Amino acid sequence: MVTIKDVAKHVGVSVATVSRVLNETGYVHEDTRRMVEKAIQELNYTPNEVARSLYKRKSKLIGLLLPDITNPYFPQLARGVEDRMQESGFRLIFGNSDESEQKEQDYIQTFVQNNAVGIISSTNFPGMESYRRLNIPVVFLDRISSDRPAVYADGREGGRIAAQQIIKRGSRRIAVLQGPAHIRPAQDRFQGAVEVLQDTGVAYEVIRTASFALTEAEEKAKELFAAFPDTDGVIASNDMAAIAVLHEALRLGKKVPEEVQIIGFDDIPLIGLLSPPLSTIRQPAYDMGYKAAELMIRLIEGQPVEQQNIQMPVEFVERGSTRENPEKRRE
Amino acid sequence: MVTIKDVAKHVGVSVATVSRVLNETGYVHEDTRRMVEKAIQELNYTPNEVARSLYKRKSKLIGLLLPDITNPYFPQLARGVEDRMQESGFRLIFGNSDESEQKEQDYIQTFVQNNAVGIISSTNFPGMESYRRLNIPVVFLDRISSDRPAVYADGREGGRIAAQQIIKRGSRRIAVLQGPAHIRPAQDRFQGAVEVLQDTGVAYEVIRTASFALTEAEEKAKELFAAFPDTDGVIASNDMAAIAVLHEALRLGKKVPEEVQIIGFDDIPLIGLLSPPLSTIRQPAYDMGYKAAELMIRLIEGQPVEQQNIQMPVEFVERGSTRENPEKRRE
């Protein structure tokens, strides 16, 4: 293993000089700096980041916490975060919380113990004490908090669009799946949809769900059609829930979209290949992750941050689980 | 911030004693140990892992390298790894290689710089110099190497089963998608399929692909039907490739499975919901990740490892992209 001493010896300077070059501290003559950098390359010397982080009190590690990477929505967020972080040489310590407060606390603690310089979290518990105690930057991703920087999609507008589209396309007895009550974007979607339903006076029922997990979604889908068998439109809390509803509707022999229209939320991969392909409200997940990483880097580097809360636009993606827009047909 | 000194003062022992308890080194009287542990809890003291790792020369970080987390196969592997690691208090530094040798090298280097105590890698370059130089354990996941511990599925048997099933169900002009030539499990699948095709004397063509990326799979699917329009069965290199083939077949107006049968490999989430649902060879991805983590922990802890190479079983999952088994019909 090549050490800093080997580098110093190779160039004929002191270890302190090599250290100054590595840490970009203090004065080093330009020629000396070049020689040291050349020696580092030639000897293939890789400074020990742990030792450096102790010296500089800074690592290049960022904690990333997501609910569950096997939900196809989250890998997109993770890729966005990672790609931006990689551009600036940061690395991710990664964990899944499974929407459990205990797991989330454990991860935050170990992020700190491993000297993470920032945490990006799709938390289910934004008000948790563990976040308040941190003295490193935190960015919430796909979540909203009044006292923390955050990157999220415009859930309320998404909910409004979903309701407008499903009404316009003819649903009159609508079920709205309400996502976890303590997660702001999920509630914003719900509120947006309900606003439009109330304004237009269309009948609707609410099905409450506690998590985004597929198993719960399957139960709720069964409950939905058992309690309200004449439902002719479903606004789902996310695509996984929409898939569960689609499956249950088909299992009951209902025609989608002729008898029941379904709109999801997220636009996860492969839903365009389902039968029928799922109409949904698209969130720009990759871009959200990328922006969150960008915001985090600015915070770490102490750069001015104009916008603490970045709200990204959503859009309706028309596929086969909704009927044709009659206004369009007339054109 | 509570320090080790505060803990020592609280109990009335020396810092060295607290350190011995923390690091499980040297003799500490049982009563003293209990008092120290109680104080650590009461004061909510979290030892700095970086300082500890410098002292003990050990961190609890494991590097995990996957090709691309947005390919739905890999989150399952990642979850398996993480869940097992979490049980033993290890954390993951995570990166996507995008099947690029340069990115893979960069990640390995930074894993080492951050004092990772082991690396689990779904490498595309198992022979790479960077792995040979490491003096920490490496476990290859979903990959095979002659000189490294590895966890992978029985690709050859998978390929054999795919060919047997597609022939048994009536395909006679078969196209085999050959995955990346430098990845052993992909080649094993291919070899297994070709073995059976040759043994049974069924006509087949080979389409070579360089990566597992969906964009390439889409091109190859177009090439396939352009070059061999009378193909009546496709053995795909993985599910993403099978989805691309399915889409292209349907686009060309071919009936699946009546005119073309398609078998994938992996059994990623949601393919059972496609139209038609995709028949495939299932790999136990979550279990593979879990086993790889288990193997890694044994290596880190210096425990005896009976099996350096763990081969997991595969199975045929019958869905709608293959026709009924005529043998079954007769029963």
mmCIF file of C-alpha atoms in Angstrom, chain B residues 65-68 74 96-105 108 121-128 131 140-144 179-186 209-213 216:
data_model
loop_
_atom_site.group_PDB
_atom_site.id
_atom_site.type_symbol
_atom_site.label_atom_id
_atom_site.label_comp_id
_atom_site.label_asym_id
_atom_site.label_seq_id
_atom_site.Cartn_x
_atom_site.Cartn_y
_atom_site.Cartn_z
ATOM 1 C CA LEU B 65 -22.241 -2.206 -6.723
ATOM 2 C CA LEU B 66 -25.102 -2.959 -9.119
ATOM 3 C CA PRO B 67 -25.407 -2.258 -12.854
ATOM 4 C CA ASP B 68 -28.584 -0.164 -12.655
ATOM 5 C CA PHE B 74 -31.779 -5.267 -9.162
ATOM 6 C CA ASN B 96 -24.695 1.940 -10.028
ATOM 7 C CA SER B 97 -22.012 1.059 -12.566
ATOM 8 C CA ASP B 98 -24.167 1.430 -15.694
ATOM 9 C CA GLU B 99 -22.042 -1.494 -16.907
ATOM 10 C CA SER B 100 -19.141 0.967 -17.356
ATOM 11 C CA GLU B 101 -15.667 -0.210 -16.370
ATOM 12 C CA GLN B 102 -14.570 3.312 -15.469
ATOM 13 C CA LYS B 103 -17.542 3.910 -13.172
ATOM 14 C CA GLU B 104 -17.004 0.524 -11.568
ATOM 15 C CA GLN B 105 -13.335 1.335 -10.890
ATOM 16 C CA ILE B 108 -14.409 0.421 -5.890
ATOM 17 C CA SER B 121 -20.607 -6.543 -6.692
ATOM 18 C CA SER B 122 -22.761 -7.515 -9.659
ATOM 19 C CA THR B 123 -19.755 -6.667 -11.744
ATOM 20 C CA ASN B 124 -19.609 -6.724 -15.520
ATOM 21 C CA PHE B 125 -15.814 -7.046 -15.219
ATOM 22 C CA PRO B 126 -14.992 -9.815 -12.743
ATOM 23 C CA GLY B 127 -11.400 -10.044 -13.983
ATOM 24 C CA MET B 128 -10.740 -6.346 -13.458
ATOM 25 C CA TYR B 131 -10.666 -6.446 -7.665
ATOM 26 C CA PHE B 140 -19.784 -11.448 -6.602
ATOM 27 C CA LEU B 141 -23.545 -11.400 -6.820
ATOM 28 C CA ASP B 142 -25.392 -12.748 -9.850
ATOM 29 C CA ARG B 143 -21.917 -13.212 -11.337
ATOM 30 C CA ILE B 144 -19.403 -16.046 -11.414
ATOM 31 C CA GLY B 179 -26.763 -11.657 -23.265
ATOM 32 C CA PRO B 180 -23.427 -9.887 -22.667
ATOM 33 C CA ALA B 181 -20.630 -12.265 -23.721
ATOM 34 C CA HIS B 182 -18.395 -11.412 -20.743
ATOM 35 C CA ILE B 183 -20.999 -12.184 -18.061
ATOM 36 C CA ARG B 184 -20.945 -15.803 -16.959
ATOM 37 C CA PRO B 185 -24.554 -16.350 -15.802
ATOM 38 C CA ALA B 186 -25.808 -14.808 -19.062
ATOM 39 C CA THR B 209 -26.626 -8.268 -27.285
ATOM 40 C CA ALA B 210 -23.881 -6.355 -25.501
ATOM 41 C CA SER B 211 -25.757 -5.187 -22.414
ATOM 42 C CA PHE B 212 -28.894 -5.700 -20.362
ATOM 43 C CA ALA B 213 -30.186 -2.180 -21.104
ATOM 44 C CA GLU B 216 -30.520 -2.020 -26.719
#
